[in-house]
Amino acid sequence: MPLPMYQDKPKHPLAGIRYILAIAAGKGGVGKSTLTVNLALALQHLGYRVGVLDADVYGPSVRKMLPEDRLPSQKGETLIPALCHGIQMISMAYFRGDDKAAAVRAPIANGIISQFIENVAWGELDYLLIDFPPGTGDIQLTLAQKAHISAALMLTTPQEVALMDVRKAMHLFEQVKIPILGVIENMSYYIHESKGEKVPLFGKGGGEKLARETGAPFLGAIPIAQKISEASDEGRSLFSGDSQQFGDIQNVFLHLAGQIKDHLAQSQEGLQSFELMWEEIKGYILDDINDFKVGGVEDFSNFFNAVIDEKAFDSICSYIEGAKADDNVEVVAGGGCDKSIGYFIEPTVLLTKDAGSTTMCEEIFGPVITIYVYKADEFEETLKLVDNTSPYALTGTIFSQDRYAAERASQVLVNSAGNFYINDKPTGAVVGQQPFGGSRASGTNDKAGSKLNLQRWVSQRTIKETFVPPTDYRYPFLG
């Protein structure tokens, strides 16, 4: 039987995009689409490769402002985006008539957005701008969870009525751990034709106020200008060869593009230069360990109890003693064993320099955890290390405030644990609800007596994600 040829797994369609930026407001009518189009044109004018995803299924308007030179096409299940003034673009507007309503329910709309995220061949881009639809519902959550968004750009108009909804949208991004890049104020002022003065028609300073309240940078203001309206209605670029009359407006969007570019670069630089503050984290760990109560099961305030029997006690203690004798391992906390009144083992934290050390690879049923500190710029290598270090795969978790990191870990570690957790403690199987084991050599898929008994023949994977993680280790019954 001939061996099958090895084939690399296809890259995610968004993998070639450097920055993915959400442009949102939480409401309609503030100019998100206009901002998206003109920012895209400004970034392109600065020499960057740009794409636009019009995520407004029910009221797409970007196509009007950014008419195509090449229509989108399809190869199998893959969509090839339209080309508009040299900018790649996908929109629901290409799949229905201009005067036809998109009368679809939320599950179908979510499916459309998922296709735009997962099935569009964007190729290599510097920036993908996502024009978010109004609101904070299903579509917004789908985009936040699947689109690997680098940061969100919030757009508002000056009046308090607009700020109310923008605050809600910002809260949504905070909940799903997407950083706010900054605030832009649209329709900020009108320039009086004869006096040349700025006239704030809708109030003054709302965007700056919101930025101060939330700690986000205020990136700039866009005036009310007939030139913007006319260019949008006609599908003309503010940066085309015959656009000298747009000079003052060009500068507004070029300034905003520069601000966005600089802030994104600073954010990325901060991530790349980040080093794991192990000493600080160790302090938190030691504080909690010193607070743990260890004792018999009859006292519900005890967080740790004795291990199950002498055989288990001897096995776990041998691991600890082996770690103490290893030059690559440091005992950060605990390390004591005492069976004078019961099979008690101190909660033990080991720090290793070798990711292949015994306690990193072996399955230890006791209060022992081994920590390996990886370098911040070796995240991909570390994921592969996690995937290959241990033959066992009962449970696993990743803790991350970076949406892309959480998604990437979930993809790379697809075969690493039957029960996979994101920002939650890996508690193992819940009888009758989750598979026990489910991958590699750990546990079993057999759930005898369950209506899901056929799961014994497959290796299914359960993923649980917590968006508001616990901040205390104590269970309610601990008091």
Coordinates of C-alpha atoms in Angstrom, one line a residue:
M1 CA 0.0 0.0 0.0
P2 CA 1.6 3.3 -1.0
L3 CA 2.2 5.9 1.7
P4 CA 0.0 9.0 1.3
M5 CA 1.9 12.2 0.4
Y6 CA 2.4 14.6 3.3
Q7 CA 0.5 17.8 2.8
D8 CA 0.7 20.9 4.9
K9 CA -2.5 22.0 6.5
P10 CA -3.9 25.1 4.7
K11 CA -3.3 28.4 6.4
H12 CA -6.3 30.2 7.9
P13 CA -7.4 32.9 5.4
L14 CA -6.6 35.6 7.9
A15 CA -3.1 34.3 8.6
G16 CA -1.4 36.6 6.0
I17 CA -2.9 39.8 7.5
R18 CA -0.7 41.9 9.8
Y19 CA -3.4 44.0 11.5
I20 CA -7.2 43.4 11.6
L21 CA -9.0 46.5 12.8
A22 CA -12.6 46.7 13.8
I23 CA -14.4 50.0 13.1
A24 CA -17.4 50.2 15.4
A25 CA -19.8 52.5 17.1
G26 CA -22.6 50.4 18.6
K27 CA -25.2 52.4 16.6
G28 CA -26.0 53.4 13.0
G29 CA -25.7 56.8 11.3
V30 CA -22.4 58.0 12.8
G31 CA -20.4 57.3 9.6
K32 CA -18.6 54.0 10.2
S33 CA -18.7 53.0 6.5
T34 CA -17.5 56.4 5.4
L35 CA -14.6 56.3 7.8
T36 CA -13.8 52.7 6.8
V37 CA -13.6 53.6 3.1
N38 CA -11.6 56.7 3.5
L39 CA -9.2 55.2 6.0
A40 CA -8.6 52.3 3.6
L41 CA -7.9 54.8 0.8
A42 CA -5.6 56.8 3.0
L43 CA -3.6 53.7 4.2
Q44 CA -3.4 52.6 0.5
H45 CA -2.1 56.1 -0.4
L46 CA 0.6 55.6 2.2
G47 CA 1.7 52.4 0.4
Y48 CA 0.0 49.7 2.4
R49 CA -1.9 46.7 1.2
V50 CA -5.5 47.1 2.4
G51 CA -8.7 45.0 2.5
V52 CA -12.2 45.9 3.7
L53 CA -14.8 43.5 5.1
D54 CA -18.3 45.1 5.1
A55 CA -19.9 43.1 7.9
D56 CA -23.3 44.9 7.8
V57 CA -25.4 42.1 6.4
Y58 CA -28.7 44.0 6.6
G59 CA -27.5 47.4 5.3
P60 CA -24.3 47.2 3.4
S61 CA -23.2 50.6 1.9
V62 CA -19.5 50.3 1.3
R63 CA -19.9 49.1 -2.3
K64 CA -21.6 52.4 -3.2
M65 CA -18.6 54.4 -1.9
L66 CA -16.0 51.9 -3.1
P67 CA -17.2 50.7 -6.5
E68 CA -15.4 47.6 -7.9
D69 CA -13.0 47.4 -10.8
R70 CA -13.2 43.6 -10.5
L71 CA -16.2 41.7 -9.1
P72 CA -15.7 39.0 -6.5
S73 CA -15.5 35.4 -7.7
Q74 CA -15.6 31.9 -6.3
K75 CA -13.4 28.9 -6.6
G76 CA -15.0 25.9 -4.9
E77 CA -15.8 27.1 -1.4
T78 CA -13.3 30.0 -1.5
L79 CA -14.4 33.5 -2.3
I80 CA -12.0 35.8 -4.2
P81 CA -12.7 39.4 -3.0
A82 CA -13.6 42.2 -5.3
L83 CA -10.9 44.8 -6.2
C84 CA -11.9 48.4 -5.7
H85 CA -9.5 51.2 -6.3
G86 CA -6.8 48.6 -5.6
I87 CA -8.4 47.6 -2.3
Q88 CA -9.7 44.1 -1.7
M89 CA -13.3 44.1 -0.5
I90 CA -16.1 41.6 0.3
S91 CA -19.7 42.7 1.1
M92 CA -23.2 41.3 1.2
A93 CA -24.0 43.9 -1.4
Y94 CA -22.5 41.6 -4.1
F95 CA -24.9 38.9 -3.3
R96 CA -28.3 40.7 -3.5
G97 CA -29.8 43.6 -5.4
D98 CA -29.4 47.2 -4.2
D99 CA -33.1 47.5 -3.6
K100 CA -33.5 44.1 -2.0
A101 CA -33.8 43.6 1.8
A102 CA -31.7 41.0 3.4
A103 CA -34.6 39.4 5.3
V104 CA -32.6 36.7 7.1
R105 CA -32.6 35.6 10.7
A106 CA -29.5 35.8 13.0
P107 CA -28.2 32.3 12.5
I108 CA -28.1 32.8 8.7
A109 CA -26.5 36.2 9.1
N110 CA -23.9 34.6 11.4
G111 CA -23.3 32.0 8.8
I112 CA -22.7 34.7 6.1
I113 CA -20.2 36.5 8.4
S114 CA -18.4 33.2 9.2
Q115 CA -18.0 32.6 5.5
F116 CA -16.6 36.1 5.0
I117 CA -14.1 35.3 7.8
E118 CA -13.2 31.8 6.9
N119 CA -13.7 31.4 3.2
V120 CA -12.3 34.6 1.7
A121 CA -8.8 34.4 0.1
W122 CA -7.4 37.7 1.3
G123 CA -3.7 36.8 0.7
E124 CA -1.1 39.0 2.2
L125 CA -2.4 42.3 3.6
D126 CA -1.0 45.0 5.9
Y127 CA -4.5 46.0 7.1
L128 CA -8.0 44.5 7.0
L129 CA -10.6 47.0 8.1
I130 CA -13.9 45.5 9.3
D131 CA -16.9 47.8 9.1
F132 CA -18.9 46.6 12.1
P133 CA -22.7 46.6 11.9
P134 CA -24.6 48.6 14.6
G135 CA -25.5 46.9 17.9
T136 CA -23.8 44.4 20.2
G137 CA -25.5 41.2 19.2
D138 CA -24.8 37.9 17.5
I139 CA -22.9 39.1 14.5
Q140 CA -20.7 41.4 16.6
L141 CA -19.8 38.4 18.9
T142 CA -19.1 36.2 15.9
L143 CA -16.7 38.8 14.5
A144 CA -15.1 39.3 17.9
Q145 CA -14.6 35.6 18.5
K146 CA -13.5 34.5 15.0
A147 CA -11.9 37.4 13.1
H148 CA -8.6 37.6 15.0
I149 CA -9.1 41.3 15.6
S150 CA -6.0 43.2 16.6
A151 CA -7.8 46.2 18.0
A152 CA -11.1 48.2 17.8
L153 CA -11.4 51.7 16.6
M154 CA -14.4 53.5 18.1
L155 CA -16.3 56.2 16.2
T156 CA -18.8 58.6 17.7
T157 CA -20.4 61.9 17.1
P158 CA -20.2 64.7 19.7
Q159 CA -23.7 64.4 21.3
E160 CA -24.3 62.3 24.4
V161 CA -27.0 60.2 22.7
A162 CA -24.3 58.8 20.5
L163 CA -21.8 58.3 23.3
M164 CA -24.3 56.1 25.2
D165 CA -24.2 53.5 22.5
V166 CA -20.5 53.7 21.9
R167 CA -19.8 53.0 25.6
K168 CA -21.9 49.8 25.2
A169 CA -19.8 48.8 22.2
M170 CA -16.6 49.5 24.1
H171 CA -17.9 47.3 26.9
L172 CA -18.4 44.5 24.5
F173 CA -14.8 44.7 23.2
E174 CA -13.6 44.8 26.8
Q175 CA -15.6 41.6 27.6
V176 CA -14.0 39.7 24.7
K177 CA -10.5 41.1 25.5
I178 CA -10.1 43.1 22.3
P179 CA -8.1 46.3 23.0
I180 CA -9.5 49.7 22.1
L181 CA -7.1 51.4 19.8
G182 CA -8.7 54.9 20.1
V183 CA -11.7 57.2 19.6
I184 CA -12.5 59.3 16.6
E185 CA -15.2 62.0 16.5
N186 CA -17.1 62.3 13.3
M187 CA -19.3 65.3 12.3
S188 CA -17.3 67.2 14.8
Y189 CA -17.7 70.7 13.3
Y190 CA -18.7 72.6 10.2
I191 CA -16.4 75.2 8.8
H192 CA -18.3 78.5 8.2
E193 CA -17.8 79.4 4.6
S194 CA -17.5 83.2 5.1
K195 CA -15.9 83.3 8.5
G196 CA -13.7 80.2 8.3
E197 CA -14.6 79.4 11.9
K198 CA -15.4 75.9 13.2
V199 CA -19.0 75.6 14.2
P200 CA -19.9 72.6 16.4
L201 CA -23.4 71.8 15.1
F202 CA -23.9 68.7 17.3
G203 CA -22.2 69.7 20.5
K204 CA -18.5 69.9 21.3
G205 CA -15.9 67.6 22.8
G206 CA -17.9 64.4 23.0
G207 CA -15.2 62.2 21.5
E208 CA -12.5 63.7 23.8
K209 CA -14.7 63.2 26.8
L210 CA -15.3 59.5 25.9
A211 CA -11.5 59.0 25.5
R212 CA -10.8 60.6 28.9
E213 CA -13.5 58.4 30.6
T214 CA -12.2 55.2 29.1
G215 CA -8.4 55.9 29.0
A216 CA -8.4 55.4 25.2
P217 CA -6.4 57.7 23.0
F218 CA -8.3 60.4 21.1
L219 CA -7.1 60.1 17.6
G220 CA -8.8 63.0 15.9
A221 CA -11.9 64.7 14.5
I222 CA -13.6 64.6 11.1
P223 CA -15.5 67.7 10.0
I224 CA -18.9 67.8 8.3
A225 CA -17.9 68.5 4.7
Q226 CA -19.8 68.4 1.5
K227 CA -16.7 67.1 -0.3
I228 CA -16.8 63.9 1.7
S229 CA -20.5 63.4 1.0
E230 CA -20.1 64.0 -2.7
A231 CA -17.1 61.7 -3.1
S232 CA -18.9 59.0 -1.2
D233 CA -22.1 59.3 -3.3
E234 CA -20.1 59.3 -6.6
G235 CA -17.7 56.5 -5.5
R236 CA -14.7 58.7 -6.0
S237 CA -11.5 58.3 -4.1
L238 CA -10.3 61.4 -2.1
F239 CA -6.8 60.3 -3.2
S240 CA -7.2 59.8 -6.9
G241 CA -5.2 61.7 -9.5
D242 CA -7.8 64.4 -10.1
S243 CA -8.5 65.0 -6.4
Q244 CA -6.6 68.2 -5.7
Q245 CA -9.8 69.8 -4.5
F246 CA -9.9 67.4 -1.6
G247 CA -6.5 68.4 -0.2
D248 CA -7.8 69.6 3.2
I249 CA -10.0 66.5 3.6
Q250 CA -7.2 64.3 2.5
N251 CA -5.0 65.6 5.3
V252 CA -7.7 64.7 7.9
F253 CA -7.8 61.1 6.9
L254 CA -4.0 60.9 6.3
H255 CA -3.5 62.2 9.9
L256 CA -5.9 59.5 11.2
A257 CA -4.2 56.8 9.2
G258 CA -0.9 57.9 10.6
Q259 CA -2.2 57.9 14.1
I260 CA -3.7 54.4 13.7
K261 CA -0.5 53.1 12.1
D262 CA 1.6 54.4 15.0
H263 CA -0.6 53.2 17.7
L264 CA -0.9 49.7 16.2
A265 CA 2.9 49.5 15.8
Q266 CA 3.4 50.6 19.5
S267 CA 0.9 48.0 20.6
Q268 CA 2.6 45.3 18.6
E269 CA 6.0 46.4 19.8
G270 CA 4.7 46.2 23.4
L271 CA 3.6 42.6 22.8
Q272 CA 6.9 41.6 21.2
S273 CA 9.0 43.2 23.9
F274 CA 6.8 41.8 26.7
E275 CA 8.7 39.4 29.0
L276 CA 6.8 37.2 31.4
M277 CA 7.1 38.8 34.8
W278 CA 7.8 35.6 36.6
E279 CA 8.8 37.1 39.9
E280 CA 5.6 39.1 40.1
I281 CA 3.5 36.0 39.2
K282 CA 5.4 33.9 41.7
G283 CA 4.4 36.4 44.4
Y284 CA 0.7 35.9 43.6
I285 CA 1.2 32.1 43.7
L286 CA 3.0 32.1 47.0
D287 CA 0.3 34.3 48.5
D288 CA -2.4 31.9 47.5
I289 CA -0.4 28.8 48.6
N290 CA 0.2 30.3 52.0
D291 CA -3.5 30.9 52.3
F292 CA -4.4 27.2 51.4
K293 CA -5.7 25.1 54.2
V294 CA -4.7 21.4 54.2
G295 CA -6.4 18.8 56.3
G296 CA -9.0 16.1 56.6
V297 CA -12.1 15.9 54.4
E298 CA -14.5 16.3 57.3
D299 CA -13.5 20.0 57.5
F300 CA -15.0 21.7 54.4
S301 CA -12.8 24.7 54.8
N302 CA -9.7 22.6 53.8
F303 CA -8.8 23.2 50.2
F304 CA -6.4 20.3 50.0
N305 CA -6.9 16.8 51.5
A306 CA -4.8 13.7 51.7
V307 CA -4.1 11.7 48.6
I308 CA -6.0 8.5 48.0
D309 CA -3.7 5.8 49.5
E310 CA -0.1 4.9 50.4
K311 CA 0.8 3.7 46.9
A312 CA -0.2 7.1 45.4
F313 CA 1.6 8.9 48.3
D314 CA 4.9 7.1 47.6
S315 CA 4.6 7.6 43.8
I316 CA 4.0 11.4 44.1
C317 CA 6.7 11.8 46.7
S318 CA 9.2 10.0 44.4
Y319 CA 8.4 12.6 41.7
I320 CA 9.1 15.4 44.2
E321 CA 12.3 13.9 45.4
G322 CA 13.4 13.4 41.8
A323 CA 12.7 17.0 41.0
K324 CA 14.8 18.1 44.1
A325 CA 17.7 16.1 42.7
D326 CA 17.4 17.7 39.2
D327 CA 19.7 20.7 38.6
N328 CA 17.2 22.1 36.1
V329 CA 14.4 22.2 38.6
E330 CA 13.8 24.6 41.5
V331 CA 11.2 23.9 44.3
V332 CA 9.4 27.2 44.5
A333 CA 6.9 26.1 47.2
G334 CA 6.0 23.0 49.2
G335 CA 7.9 19.8 48.6
G336 CA 7.1 18.2 51.9
C337 CA 5.5 14.7 52.4
D338 CA 4.1 13.4 55.7
K339 CA 2.1 10.2 56.3
S340 CA 2.3 10.2 60.1
I341 CA -1.4 11.0 60.4
G342 CA -2.5 10.6 56.8
Y343 CA -1.1 10.6 53.3
F344 CA -0.6 14.4 53.1
I345 CA 1.6 16.1 50.5
E346 CA 2.3 19.9 50.6
P347 CA 1.0 21.8 47.6
T348 CA 4.2 21.9 45.6
V349 CA 5.3 24.3 42.8
L350 CA 8.3 23.3 40.7
L351 CA 10.1 25.7 38.3
T352 CA 12.0 23.9 35.5
K353 CA 14.4 25.1 32.8
D354 CA 13.8 21.9 30.8
A355 CA 10.3 21.5 29.2
G356 CA 11.1 17.8 28.9
S357 CA 11.7 17.2 32.6
T358 CA 9.8 14.3 34.1
T359 CA 7.2 16.3 36.0
M360 CA 6.3 18.2 32.8
C361 CA 5.7 15.0 30.9
E362 CA 4.2 12.6 33.5
E363 CA 0.6 12.6 34.8
I364 CA 0.7 13.1 38.5
F365 CA -2.5 12.8 40.5
G366 CA -1.5 15.0 43.4
P367 CA -0.9 18.6 44.4
V368 CA 2.1 19.2 42.2
I369 CA 2.5 21.7 39.4
T370 CA 5.5 22.3 37.2
I371 CA 6.1 25.7 35.5
Y372 CA 8.2 26.4 32.5
V373 CA 8.8 30.1 31.6
Y374 CA 8.8 30.6 27.9
K375 CA 10.1 33.6 25.9
A376 CA 7.4 36.1 24.7
D377 CA 8.7 35.9 21.1
E378 CA 8.5 32.1 21.0
F379 CA 4.8 31.7 21.4
E380 CA 4.4 29.5 18.2
E381 CA 7.4 27.3 19.3
T382 CA 5.9 27.0 22.8
L383 CA 2.6 25.8 21.4
K384 CA 4.3 23.0 19.5
L385 CA 6.3 22.2 22.7
V386 CA 3.0 21.9 24.6
D387 CA 1.6 19.7 21.9
N388 CA 4.5 17.3 21.8
T389 CA 5.8 17.3 25.4
S390 CA 3.3 14.8 27.0
P391 CA 1.6 11.7 25.7
Y392 CA -1.4 12.3 27.9
A393 CA -4.3 14.6 27.0
L394 CA -7.1 14.6 29.6
T395 CA -7.5 18.4 30.1
G396 CA -5.7 21.6 29.1
T397 CA -6.2 25.3 29.3
I398 CA -4.8 28.5 27.9
F399 CA -5.0 31.8 29.7
S400 CA -4.8 34.9 27.5
Q401 CA -6.2 38.4 27.1
D402 CA -5.1 38.3 23.5
R403 CA -7.9 37.0 21.3
Y404 CA -5.6 35.9 18.5
A405 CA -3.4 34.0 21.0
A406 CA -6.4 32.1 22.4
E407 CA -7.7 31.2 18.9
R408 CA -4.2 30.2 17.7
A409 CA -3.7 27.9 20.7
S410 CA -7.1 26.3 20.2
Q411 CA -6.1 25.5 16.6
V412 CA -2.6 24.2 17.2
L413 CA -3.6 22.2 20.3
V414 CA -6.6 20.6 18.6
N415 CA -5.4 17.1 19.5
S416 CA -3.8 17.9 22.8
A417 CA -6.8 17.5 25.2
G418 CA -10.3 16.1 25.1
N419 CA -11.4 18.9 27.4
F420 CA -10.0 22.2 26.3
Y421 CA -10.5 25.4 28.3
I422 CA -9.9 29.1 27.5
N423 CA -9.5 31.4 30.5
D424 CA -10.9 28.8 32.9
K425 CA -9.5 26.1 35.2
P426 CA -9.2 22.7 33.6
T427 CA -11.5 20.8 36.0
G428 CA -11.7 17.6 34.0
A429 CA -14.8 15.8 33.0
V430 CA -18.3 16.6 34.2
V431 CA -20.1 13.2 34.4
G432 CA -22.8 12.8 31.8
Q433 CA -21.9 16.1 30.1
Q434 CA -18.3 16.0 28.9
P435 CA -16.1 13.1 27.6
F436 CA -13.6 11.7 30.0
G437 CA -10.3 11.7 28.2
G438 CA -11.0 11.9 24.5
S439 CA -7.4 12.1 23.2
R440 CA -4.2 10.2 23.2
A441 CA -3.4 7.9 26.1
S442 CA -5.3 9.6 28.9
G443 CA -8.6 8.3 30.2
T444 CA -11.2 6.7 28.1
N445 CA -14.1 7.8 25.9
D446 CA -16.4 5.2 27.4
K447 CA -19.4 6.6 29.3
A448 CA -21.2 3.5 30.2
G449 CA -25.0 3.9 30.6
S450 CA -25.1 7.2 28.8
K451 CA -27.2 8.0 25.8
L452 CA -23.9 9.2 24.3
N453 CA -22.3 5.8 24.7
L454 CA -21.2 5.7 21.0
Q455 CA -18.7 8.4 21.9
R456 CA -16.4 5.5 22.9
W457 CA -15.6 5.1 19.2
V458 CA -14.6 8.7 18.6
S459 CA -12.2 11.2 20.0
Q460 CA -14.4 14.2 20.5
R461 CA -13.3 17.5 21.9
T462 CA -15.1 19.8 24.3
I463 CA -14.1 23.5 24.4
K464 CA -15.2 25.7 27.3
E465 CA -14.5 29.4 27.3
T466 CA -15.1 31.8 30.1
F467 CA -15.4 35.5 29.3
V468 CA -15.5 36.6 33.0
P469 CA -12.9 34.4 34.7
P470 CA -13.0 33.9 38.5
T471 CA -10.7 36.0 40.5
D472 CA -10.5 33.8 43.6
Y473 CA -9.6 30.1 44.0
R474 CA -12.2 29.5 46.8
Y475 CA -15.3 27.5 46.2
P476 CA -18.4 28.8 48.0
F477 CA -18.4 26.0 50.5
L478 CA -14.9 26.9 51.7
G479 CA -16.2 30.0 53.5

